[in-house]
Short mmCIF file of C-alpha atoms in Angstrom, two decimals:
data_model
loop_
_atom_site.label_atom_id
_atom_site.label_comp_id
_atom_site.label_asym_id
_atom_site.label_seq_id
_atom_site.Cartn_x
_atom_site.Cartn_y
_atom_site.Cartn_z
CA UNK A 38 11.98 2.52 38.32
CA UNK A 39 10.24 -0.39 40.30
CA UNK A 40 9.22 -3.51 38.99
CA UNK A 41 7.30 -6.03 40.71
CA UNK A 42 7.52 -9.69 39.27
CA UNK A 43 3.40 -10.63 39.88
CA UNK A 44 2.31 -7.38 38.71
CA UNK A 45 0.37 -6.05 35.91
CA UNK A 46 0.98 -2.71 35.82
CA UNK A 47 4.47 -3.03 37.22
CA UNK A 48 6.46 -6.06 35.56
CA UNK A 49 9.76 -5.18 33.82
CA UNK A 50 9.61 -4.45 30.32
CA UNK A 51 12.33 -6.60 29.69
CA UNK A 52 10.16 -9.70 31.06
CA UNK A 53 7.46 -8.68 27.95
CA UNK A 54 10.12 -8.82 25.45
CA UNK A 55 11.97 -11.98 23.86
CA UNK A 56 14.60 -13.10 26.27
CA UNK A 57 17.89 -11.39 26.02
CA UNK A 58 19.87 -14.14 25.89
CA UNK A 59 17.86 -16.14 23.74
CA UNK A 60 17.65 -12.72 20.99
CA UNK A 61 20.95 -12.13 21.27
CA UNK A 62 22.02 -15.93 20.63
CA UNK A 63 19.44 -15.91 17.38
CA UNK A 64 19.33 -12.05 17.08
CA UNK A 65 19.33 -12.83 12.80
CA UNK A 66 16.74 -15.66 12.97
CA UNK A 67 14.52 -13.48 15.03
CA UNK A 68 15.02 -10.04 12.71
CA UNK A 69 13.98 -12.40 9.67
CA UNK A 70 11.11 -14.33 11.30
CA UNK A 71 9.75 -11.16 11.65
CA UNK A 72 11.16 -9.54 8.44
CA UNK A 73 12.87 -6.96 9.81
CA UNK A 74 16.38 -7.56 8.65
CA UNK A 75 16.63 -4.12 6.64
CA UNK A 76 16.80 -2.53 10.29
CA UNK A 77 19.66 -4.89 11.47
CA UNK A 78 22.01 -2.23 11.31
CA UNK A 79 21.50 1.48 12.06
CA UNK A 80 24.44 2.83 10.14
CA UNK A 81 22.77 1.68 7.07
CA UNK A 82 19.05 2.82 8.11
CA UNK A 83 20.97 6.22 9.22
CA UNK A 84 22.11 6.95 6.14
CA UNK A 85 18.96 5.78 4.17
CA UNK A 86 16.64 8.03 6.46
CA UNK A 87 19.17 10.82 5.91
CA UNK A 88 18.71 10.90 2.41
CA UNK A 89 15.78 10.58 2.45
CA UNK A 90 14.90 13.81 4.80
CA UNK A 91 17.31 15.92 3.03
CA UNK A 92 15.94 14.55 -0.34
CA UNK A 93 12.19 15.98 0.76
CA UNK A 94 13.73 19.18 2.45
CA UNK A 95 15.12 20.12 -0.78
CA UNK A 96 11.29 18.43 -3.05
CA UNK A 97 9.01 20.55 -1.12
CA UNK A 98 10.61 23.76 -0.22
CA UNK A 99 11.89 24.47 -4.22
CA UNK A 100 8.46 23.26 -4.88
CA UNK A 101 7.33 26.23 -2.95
CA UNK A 102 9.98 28.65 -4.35
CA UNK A 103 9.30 27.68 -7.60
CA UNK A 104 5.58 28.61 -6.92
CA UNK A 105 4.76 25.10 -7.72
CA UNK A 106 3.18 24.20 -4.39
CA UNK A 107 -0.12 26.28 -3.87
CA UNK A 108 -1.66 24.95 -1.24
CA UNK A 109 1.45 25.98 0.56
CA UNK A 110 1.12 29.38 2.01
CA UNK A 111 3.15 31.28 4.86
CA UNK A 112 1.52 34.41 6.82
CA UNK A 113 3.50 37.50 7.67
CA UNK A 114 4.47 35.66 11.37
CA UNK A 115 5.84 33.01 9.07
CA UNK A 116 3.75 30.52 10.20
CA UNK A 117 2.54 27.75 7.50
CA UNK A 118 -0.57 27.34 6.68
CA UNK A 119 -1.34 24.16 3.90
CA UNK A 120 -5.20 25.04 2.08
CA UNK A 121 -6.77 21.44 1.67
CA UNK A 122 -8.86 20.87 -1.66
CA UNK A 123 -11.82 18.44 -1.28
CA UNK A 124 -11.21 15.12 -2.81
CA UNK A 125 -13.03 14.09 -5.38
CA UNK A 126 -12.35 10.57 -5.93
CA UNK A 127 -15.40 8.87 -4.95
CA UNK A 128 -17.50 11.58 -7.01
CA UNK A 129 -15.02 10.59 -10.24
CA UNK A 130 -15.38 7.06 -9.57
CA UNK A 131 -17.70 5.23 -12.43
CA UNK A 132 -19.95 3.15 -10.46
CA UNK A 133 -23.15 1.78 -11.99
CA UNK A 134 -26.93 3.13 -11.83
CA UNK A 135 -28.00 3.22 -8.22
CA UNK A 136 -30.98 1.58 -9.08
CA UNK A 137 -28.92 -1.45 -10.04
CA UNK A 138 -27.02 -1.42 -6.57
CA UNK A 139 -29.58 -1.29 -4.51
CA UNK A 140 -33.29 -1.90 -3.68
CA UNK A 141 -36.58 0.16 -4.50
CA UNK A 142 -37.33 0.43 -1.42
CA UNK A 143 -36.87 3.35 0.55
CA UNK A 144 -35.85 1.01 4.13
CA UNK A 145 -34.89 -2.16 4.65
CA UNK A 146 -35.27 -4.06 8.23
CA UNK A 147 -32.01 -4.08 9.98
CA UNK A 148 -32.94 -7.98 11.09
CA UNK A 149 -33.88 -8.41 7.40
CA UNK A 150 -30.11 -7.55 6.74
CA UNK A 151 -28.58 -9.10 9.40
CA UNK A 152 -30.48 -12.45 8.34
CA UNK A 153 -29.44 -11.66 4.75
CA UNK A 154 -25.63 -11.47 5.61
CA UNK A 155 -25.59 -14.58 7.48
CA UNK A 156 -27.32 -16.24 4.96
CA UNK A 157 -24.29 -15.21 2.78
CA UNK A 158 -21.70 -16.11 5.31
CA UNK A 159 -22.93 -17.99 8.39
CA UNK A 160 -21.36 -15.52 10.43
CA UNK A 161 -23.72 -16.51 13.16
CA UNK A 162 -21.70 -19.93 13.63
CA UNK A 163 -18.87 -18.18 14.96
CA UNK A 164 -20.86 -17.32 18.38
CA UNK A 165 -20.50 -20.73 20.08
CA UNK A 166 -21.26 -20.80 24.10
CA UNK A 167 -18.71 -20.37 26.48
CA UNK A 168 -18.60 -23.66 28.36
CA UNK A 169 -18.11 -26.97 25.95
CA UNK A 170 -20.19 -29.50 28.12
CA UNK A 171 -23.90 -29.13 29.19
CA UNK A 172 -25.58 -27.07 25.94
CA UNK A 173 -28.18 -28.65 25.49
CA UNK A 174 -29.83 -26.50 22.70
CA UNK A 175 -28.50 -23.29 20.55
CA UNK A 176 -30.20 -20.08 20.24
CA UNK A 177 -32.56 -19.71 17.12
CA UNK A 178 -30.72 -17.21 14.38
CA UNK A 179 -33.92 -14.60 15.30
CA UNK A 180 -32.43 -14.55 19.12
CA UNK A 181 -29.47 -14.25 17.81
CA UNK A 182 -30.18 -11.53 15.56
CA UNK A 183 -32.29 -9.71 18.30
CA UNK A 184 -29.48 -10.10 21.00
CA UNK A 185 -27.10 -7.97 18.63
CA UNK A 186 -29.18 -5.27 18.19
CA UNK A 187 -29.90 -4.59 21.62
CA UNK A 188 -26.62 -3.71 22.10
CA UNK A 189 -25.79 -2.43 19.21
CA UNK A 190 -28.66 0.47 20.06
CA UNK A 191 -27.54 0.62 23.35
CA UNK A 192 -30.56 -0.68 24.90
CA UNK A 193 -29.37 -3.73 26.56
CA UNK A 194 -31.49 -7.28 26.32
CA UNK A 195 -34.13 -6.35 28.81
CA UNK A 196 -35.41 -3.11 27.54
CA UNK A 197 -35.11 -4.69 23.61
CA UNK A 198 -37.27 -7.26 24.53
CA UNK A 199 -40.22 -5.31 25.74
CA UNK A 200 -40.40 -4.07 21.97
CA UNK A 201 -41.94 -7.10 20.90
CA UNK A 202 -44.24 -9.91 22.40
CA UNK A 203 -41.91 -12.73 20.86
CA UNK A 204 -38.94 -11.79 22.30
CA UNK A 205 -38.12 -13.10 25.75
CA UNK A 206 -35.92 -11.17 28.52
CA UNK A 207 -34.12 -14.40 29.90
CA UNK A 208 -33.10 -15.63 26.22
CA UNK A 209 -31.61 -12.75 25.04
CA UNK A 210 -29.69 -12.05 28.33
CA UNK A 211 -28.39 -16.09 28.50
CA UNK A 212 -27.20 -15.08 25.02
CA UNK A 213 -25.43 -12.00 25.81
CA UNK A 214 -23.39 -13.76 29.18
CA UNK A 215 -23.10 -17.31 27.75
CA UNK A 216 -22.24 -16.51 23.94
CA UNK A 217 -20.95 -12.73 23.34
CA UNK A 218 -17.13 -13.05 24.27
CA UNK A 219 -14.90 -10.79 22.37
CA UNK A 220 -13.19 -13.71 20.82
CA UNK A 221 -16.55 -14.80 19.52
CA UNK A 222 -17.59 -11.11 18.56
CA UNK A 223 -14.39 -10.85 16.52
CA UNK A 224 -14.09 -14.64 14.85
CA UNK A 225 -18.03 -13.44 13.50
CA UNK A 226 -16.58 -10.27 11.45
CA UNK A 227 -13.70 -12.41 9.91
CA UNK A 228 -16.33 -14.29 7.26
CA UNK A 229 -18.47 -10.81 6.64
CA UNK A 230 -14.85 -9.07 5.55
CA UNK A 231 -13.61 -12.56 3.77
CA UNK A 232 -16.92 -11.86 1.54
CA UNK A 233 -16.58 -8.69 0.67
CA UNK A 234 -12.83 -9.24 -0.04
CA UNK A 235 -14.69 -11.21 -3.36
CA UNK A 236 -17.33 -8.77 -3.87
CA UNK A 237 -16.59 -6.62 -7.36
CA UNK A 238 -18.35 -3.61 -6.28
CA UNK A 239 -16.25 -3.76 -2.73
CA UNK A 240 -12.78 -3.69 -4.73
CA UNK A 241 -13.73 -0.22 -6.38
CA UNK A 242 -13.02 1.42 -2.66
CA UNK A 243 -9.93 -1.22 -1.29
CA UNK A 244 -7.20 0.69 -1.22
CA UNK A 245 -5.50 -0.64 1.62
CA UNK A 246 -5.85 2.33 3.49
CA UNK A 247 -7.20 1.67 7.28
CA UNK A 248 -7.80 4.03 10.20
CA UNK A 249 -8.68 3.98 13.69
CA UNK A 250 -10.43 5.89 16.47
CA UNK A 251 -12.31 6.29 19.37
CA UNK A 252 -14.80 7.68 21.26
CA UNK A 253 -15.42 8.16 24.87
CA UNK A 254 -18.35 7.07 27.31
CA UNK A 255 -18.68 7.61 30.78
CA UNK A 256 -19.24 4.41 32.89
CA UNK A 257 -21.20 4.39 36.20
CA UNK A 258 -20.13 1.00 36.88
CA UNK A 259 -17.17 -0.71 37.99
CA UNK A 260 -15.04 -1.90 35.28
CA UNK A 261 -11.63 -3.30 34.38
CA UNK A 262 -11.23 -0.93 32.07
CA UNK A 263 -12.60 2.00 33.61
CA UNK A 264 -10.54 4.92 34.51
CA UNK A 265 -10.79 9.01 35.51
CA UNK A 266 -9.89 11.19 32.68
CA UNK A 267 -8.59 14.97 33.36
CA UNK A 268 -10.58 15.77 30.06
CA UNK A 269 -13.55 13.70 29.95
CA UNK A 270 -16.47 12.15 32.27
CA UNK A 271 -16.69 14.05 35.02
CA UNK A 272 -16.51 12.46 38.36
CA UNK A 273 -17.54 9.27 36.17
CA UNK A 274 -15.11 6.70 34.91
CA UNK A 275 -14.50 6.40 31.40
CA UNK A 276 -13.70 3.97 28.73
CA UNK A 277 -12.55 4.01 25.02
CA UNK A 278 -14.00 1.63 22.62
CA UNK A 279 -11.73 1.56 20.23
CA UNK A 280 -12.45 0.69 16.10
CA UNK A 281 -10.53 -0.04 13.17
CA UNK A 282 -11.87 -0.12 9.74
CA UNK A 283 -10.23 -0.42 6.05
CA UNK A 284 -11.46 1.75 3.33
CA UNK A 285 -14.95 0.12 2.32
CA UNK A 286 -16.22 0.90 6.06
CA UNK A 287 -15.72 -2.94 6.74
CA UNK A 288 -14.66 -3.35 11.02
CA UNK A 289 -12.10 -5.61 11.23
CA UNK A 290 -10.97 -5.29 14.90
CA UNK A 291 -12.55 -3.36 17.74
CA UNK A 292 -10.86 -3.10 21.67
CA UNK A 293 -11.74 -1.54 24.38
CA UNK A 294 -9.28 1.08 25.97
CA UNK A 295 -9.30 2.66 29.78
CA UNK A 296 -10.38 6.38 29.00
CA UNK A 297 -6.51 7.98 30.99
CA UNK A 298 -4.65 6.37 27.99
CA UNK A 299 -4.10 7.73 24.93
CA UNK A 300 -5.66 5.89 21.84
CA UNK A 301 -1.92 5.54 20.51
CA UNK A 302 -1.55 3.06 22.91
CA UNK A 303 -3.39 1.10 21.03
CA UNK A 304 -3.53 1.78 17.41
CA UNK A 305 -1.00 -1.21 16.75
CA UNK A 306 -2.50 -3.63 18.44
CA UNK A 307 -5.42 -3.54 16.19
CA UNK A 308 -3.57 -3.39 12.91
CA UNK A 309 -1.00 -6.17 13.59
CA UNK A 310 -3.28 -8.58 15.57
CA UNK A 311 -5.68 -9.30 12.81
CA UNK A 312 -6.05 -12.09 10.26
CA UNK A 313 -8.39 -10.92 7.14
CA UNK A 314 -7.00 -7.19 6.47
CA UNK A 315 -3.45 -6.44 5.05
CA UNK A 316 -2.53 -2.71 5.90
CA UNK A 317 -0.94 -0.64 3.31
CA UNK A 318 -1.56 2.71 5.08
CA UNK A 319 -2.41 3.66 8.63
CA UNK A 320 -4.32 6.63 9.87
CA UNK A 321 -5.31 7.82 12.99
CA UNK A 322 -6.53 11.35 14.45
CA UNK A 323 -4.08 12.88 16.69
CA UNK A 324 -5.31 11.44 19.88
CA UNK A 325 -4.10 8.45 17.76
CA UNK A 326 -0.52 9.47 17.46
CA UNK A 327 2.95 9.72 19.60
CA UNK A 328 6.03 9.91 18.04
CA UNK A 329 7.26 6.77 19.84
CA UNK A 330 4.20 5.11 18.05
CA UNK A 331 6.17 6.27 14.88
CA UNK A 332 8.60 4.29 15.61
CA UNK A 333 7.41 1.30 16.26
CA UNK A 334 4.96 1.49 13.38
CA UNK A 335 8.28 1.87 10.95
CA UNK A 336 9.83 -1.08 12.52
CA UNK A 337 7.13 -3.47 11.64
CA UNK A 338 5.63 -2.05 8.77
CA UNK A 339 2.86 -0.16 9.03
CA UNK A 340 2.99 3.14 6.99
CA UNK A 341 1.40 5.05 9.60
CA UNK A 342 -0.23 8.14 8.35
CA UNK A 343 -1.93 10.37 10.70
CA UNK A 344 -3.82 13.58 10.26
CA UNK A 345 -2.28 16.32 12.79
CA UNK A 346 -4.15 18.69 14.34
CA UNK A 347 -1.74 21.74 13.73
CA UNK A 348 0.70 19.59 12.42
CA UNK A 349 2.39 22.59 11.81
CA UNK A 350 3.96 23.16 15.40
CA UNK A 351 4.85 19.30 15.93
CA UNK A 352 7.94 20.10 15.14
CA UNK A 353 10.24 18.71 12.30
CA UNK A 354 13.59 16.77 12.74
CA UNK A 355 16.78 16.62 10.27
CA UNK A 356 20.24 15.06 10.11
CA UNK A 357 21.50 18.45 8.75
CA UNK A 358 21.93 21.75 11.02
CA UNK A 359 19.01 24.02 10.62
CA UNK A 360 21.21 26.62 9.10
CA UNK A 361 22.34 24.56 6.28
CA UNK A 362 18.31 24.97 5.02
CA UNK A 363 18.51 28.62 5.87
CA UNK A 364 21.16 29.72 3.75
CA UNK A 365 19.65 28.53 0.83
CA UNK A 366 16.37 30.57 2.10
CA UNK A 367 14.00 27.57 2.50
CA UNK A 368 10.91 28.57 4.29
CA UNK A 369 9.88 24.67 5.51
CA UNK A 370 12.99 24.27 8.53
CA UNK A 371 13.74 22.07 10.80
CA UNK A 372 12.96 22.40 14.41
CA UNK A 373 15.34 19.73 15.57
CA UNK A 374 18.19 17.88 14.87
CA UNK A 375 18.47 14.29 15.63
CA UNK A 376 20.77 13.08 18.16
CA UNK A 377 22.46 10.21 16.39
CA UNK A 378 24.49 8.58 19.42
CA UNK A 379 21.06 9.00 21.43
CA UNK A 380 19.45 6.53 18.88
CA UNK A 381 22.61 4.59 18.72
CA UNK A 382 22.79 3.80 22.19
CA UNK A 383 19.60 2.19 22.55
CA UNK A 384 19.66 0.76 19.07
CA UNK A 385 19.63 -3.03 19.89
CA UNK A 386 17.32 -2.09 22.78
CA UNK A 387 14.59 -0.77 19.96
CA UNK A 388 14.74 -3.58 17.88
CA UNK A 389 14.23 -6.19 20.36
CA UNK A 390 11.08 -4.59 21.10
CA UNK A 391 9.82 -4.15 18.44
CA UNK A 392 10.69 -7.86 17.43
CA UNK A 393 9.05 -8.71 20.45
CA UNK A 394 5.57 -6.72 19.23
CA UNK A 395 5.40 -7.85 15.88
CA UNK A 396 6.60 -11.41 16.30
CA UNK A 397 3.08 -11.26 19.14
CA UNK A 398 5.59 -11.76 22.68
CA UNK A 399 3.77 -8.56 24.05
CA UNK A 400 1.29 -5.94 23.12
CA UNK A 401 1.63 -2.11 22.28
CA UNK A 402 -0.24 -1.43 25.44
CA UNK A 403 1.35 -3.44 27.25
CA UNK A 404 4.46 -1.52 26.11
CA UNK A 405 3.85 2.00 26.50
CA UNK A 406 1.99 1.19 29.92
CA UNK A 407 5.43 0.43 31.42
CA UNK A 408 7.00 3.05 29.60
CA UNK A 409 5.09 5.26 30.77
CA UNK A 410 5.52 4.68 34.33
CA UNK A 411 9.36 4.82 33.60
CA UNK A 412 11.32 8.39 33.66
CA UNK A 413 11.12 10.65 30.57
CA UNK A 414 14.96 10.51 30.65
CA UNK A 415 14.86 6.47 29.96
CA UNK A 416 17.40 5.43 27.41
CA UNK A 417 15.48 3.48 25.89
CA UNK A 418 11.82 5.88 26.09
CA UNK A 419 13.73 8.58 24.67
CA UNK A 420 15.21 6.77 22.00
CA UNK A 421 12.20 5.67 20.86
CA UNK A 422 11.04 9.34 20.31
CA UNK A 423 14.13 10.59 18.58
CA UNK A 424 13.74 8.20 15.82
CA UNK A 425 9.84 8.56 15.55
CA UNK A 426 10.08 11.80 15.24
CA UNK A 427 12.47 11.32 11.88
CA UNK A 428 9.51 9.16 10.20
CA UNK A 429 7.02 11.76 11.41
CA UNK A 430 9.04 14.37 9.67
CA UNK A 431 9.24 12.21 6.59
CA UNK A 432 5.30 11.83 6.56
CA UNK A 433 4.45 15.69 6.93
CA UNK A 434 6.66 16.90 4.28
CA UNK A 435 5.80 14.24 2.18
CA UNK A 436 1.53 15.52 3.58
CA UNK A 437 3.15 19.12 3.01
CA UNK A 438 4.69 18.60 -0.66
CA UNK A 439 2.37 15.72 -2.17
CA UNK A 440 -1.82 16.52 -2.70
CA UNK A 441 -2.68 12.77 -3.64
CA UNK A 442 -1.04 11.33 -0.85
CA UNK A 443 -2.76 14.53 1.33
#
């Protein structure tokens, strides 16, 4: 394991964390600054995530015995299968006449609602230009308007422009270097989401529940963020944008990821670095999930949720031997069993870090890049995955045993 001190890709993890004097000096001050002191000692979160496990072992597989799980159902290879019913929330939900929700026309101009929204929330003031001195004039709210949806239909400033005699090349491309930075692009959602946060109508879908994915493009290009892919692009490079939304569709964060990283690298990131949307639950698509992720998402938090691809073969963990399940004939049985003094070991190790992420010292990225470049025997890497995998097990039998929360 190298580290080099001026390096990106290879500084010491320890140099993105709190320093280790200074946390262990003010190890309480830190665990409540970033309310966290329920995990200050892993005897007592060992024994509450023990009872826990064994407490759903037992729910879910008399549930099945019982034949009061149906959706439950095991093939002659004894392989689990769970049958999903469609939910039918939003069709139960009593909203009013459509007619009285929206307009009688069939379309409505996209500038038309883009002027309309920033009517309602100045979101346009948020995109000031880059450089303080020398402005002499600001962009009219149509170049504005017209600068966004060029790239928001992917056809860049100078072919958008050619669509219409009143729209001028150099404008909308000064506009696009000079006043789209991503801190500008991100300050201009915060008042749209603030709004709807006081909209009735908005409130019938807020839930708290937020997800997150994202979806590759090949880049001819050279970018930062560009990178080969084993899977994806070709001989191009590729790159991840990267979107978070809550349940009423709103975008409330948005990065860009390098196309050889997995999006788990960056699903916490989004959720804790944000100022207008308080997550209650977390959900990603697998490319979305790790069980160190798991982890880290229990330290500070999030109740991350996931939907697994064959979720079945993930593998589940317990405190208990596997036979102890067996003999009482449960068909839902461990896989693993977790390795207490593995977990113990690196204990203080874990919640520095994740101390360090929530309390903003580092990033997720930033943390799994240099864990990744580490061993798959590191202490501290491994540890990490033993005790994700006990909230991950907690999640899919609760996914297993529970249809509302499925």
């Amino acid at each position: 394991e190298i580290n080099f001190h001026d390096s990106y890709e290879y500084t010491s993890l320890d140099s993105l964390q709190i320093p280790l004097d200074d946390y262990q000096k003010n190890r309480d001050y830190y665990l409540e600054k970033a309310d966290m002191l329920q995990f200050s000692s892993w005897k007592k979160l060992k024994n509450k995530l023990s009872l826990t496990l064994d407490s759903e072992y037992h729910t879910i597989n008399r549930r099945i015995i019982d034949d009061k799980n149906s959706f439950i159902q095991i093939d002659s290879d004894g392989i689990m299968q769970v049958c999903i019913q469609k939910n039918t929330q939003l069709s139960t939900l009593m909203l009013s006449p459509k007619e009285r929700l929206y307009p009688d026309e069939g379309t409505i101009p996209l500038c038309e609602v883009l002027a309309t929204v920033n009517a309602a929330t100045g979101f346009l003031d948020e995109f000031t230009h880059k450089s303080i001195r020398g402005v002499n004039s600001r962009p009219t709210e149509r170049d504005l308007i017209a600068a966004i949806m060029g790239h928001g239909f992917h056809f860049g400033p100078k072919k958008f422009a050619k669509l219409s005699d009143e729209l001028n090349k150099d404008t909308l491309e000064n506009i696009s270097k000079e006043y789209f930075s991503k801190g500008n692009l991100n300050n201009s959602n915060d008042p749209i989401i603030q709004l709807l946060d006081k909209l009735p109508v908005a409130e019938l879908f807020n839930n708290g529940h937020t997800s997150s994915d994202g979806q590759k493009y090949s880049v001819s290009n050279e970018t930062l963020h560009g990178n080969y892919s084993f899977k994806y692009g070709g001989k191009d490079k590729v790159i991840v944008p990267y979107n978070f939304i809550d349940s009423r569709s709103a975008s409330f964060n948005s990065l860009i990821a390098e196309g050889s990283r997995k999006e788990s690298h960056y699903m916490l990131d989004g959720v804790l670095n944000n100022n207008v949307v308080q997550t209650e639950m977390h959900s990603t698509d697998t490319h979305g999930y790790s069980e160190a992720t798991f982890c880290l998402s229990g330290f500070t938090g999030i109740n991350f949720a996931p939907r697994l691809k064959k979720f079945q073969k993930s593998g589940l963990t317990a405190f208990k031997t596997r036979g102890s399940y067996e003999r009482s004939g449960y068909p839902v049985l461990p896989s693993f069993r977790v390795k207490e003094k593995t977990i113990e070991e690196s204990y203080e190790g874990l919640l520095r870090l994740a101390v360090s992420l929530k309390l903003g010292y580092t990033t997720s990225e930033k943390i799994f890049r240099r864990l990744n470049s580490y061993s798959k025997h590191n202490p501290l890497y491994v540890a990490l995955v033993e005790l994700g995998r006990v909230w991950k097990t907690s999640h899919l039998l609760r996914y297993m045993n529970d249809e509302s929360y499925r």
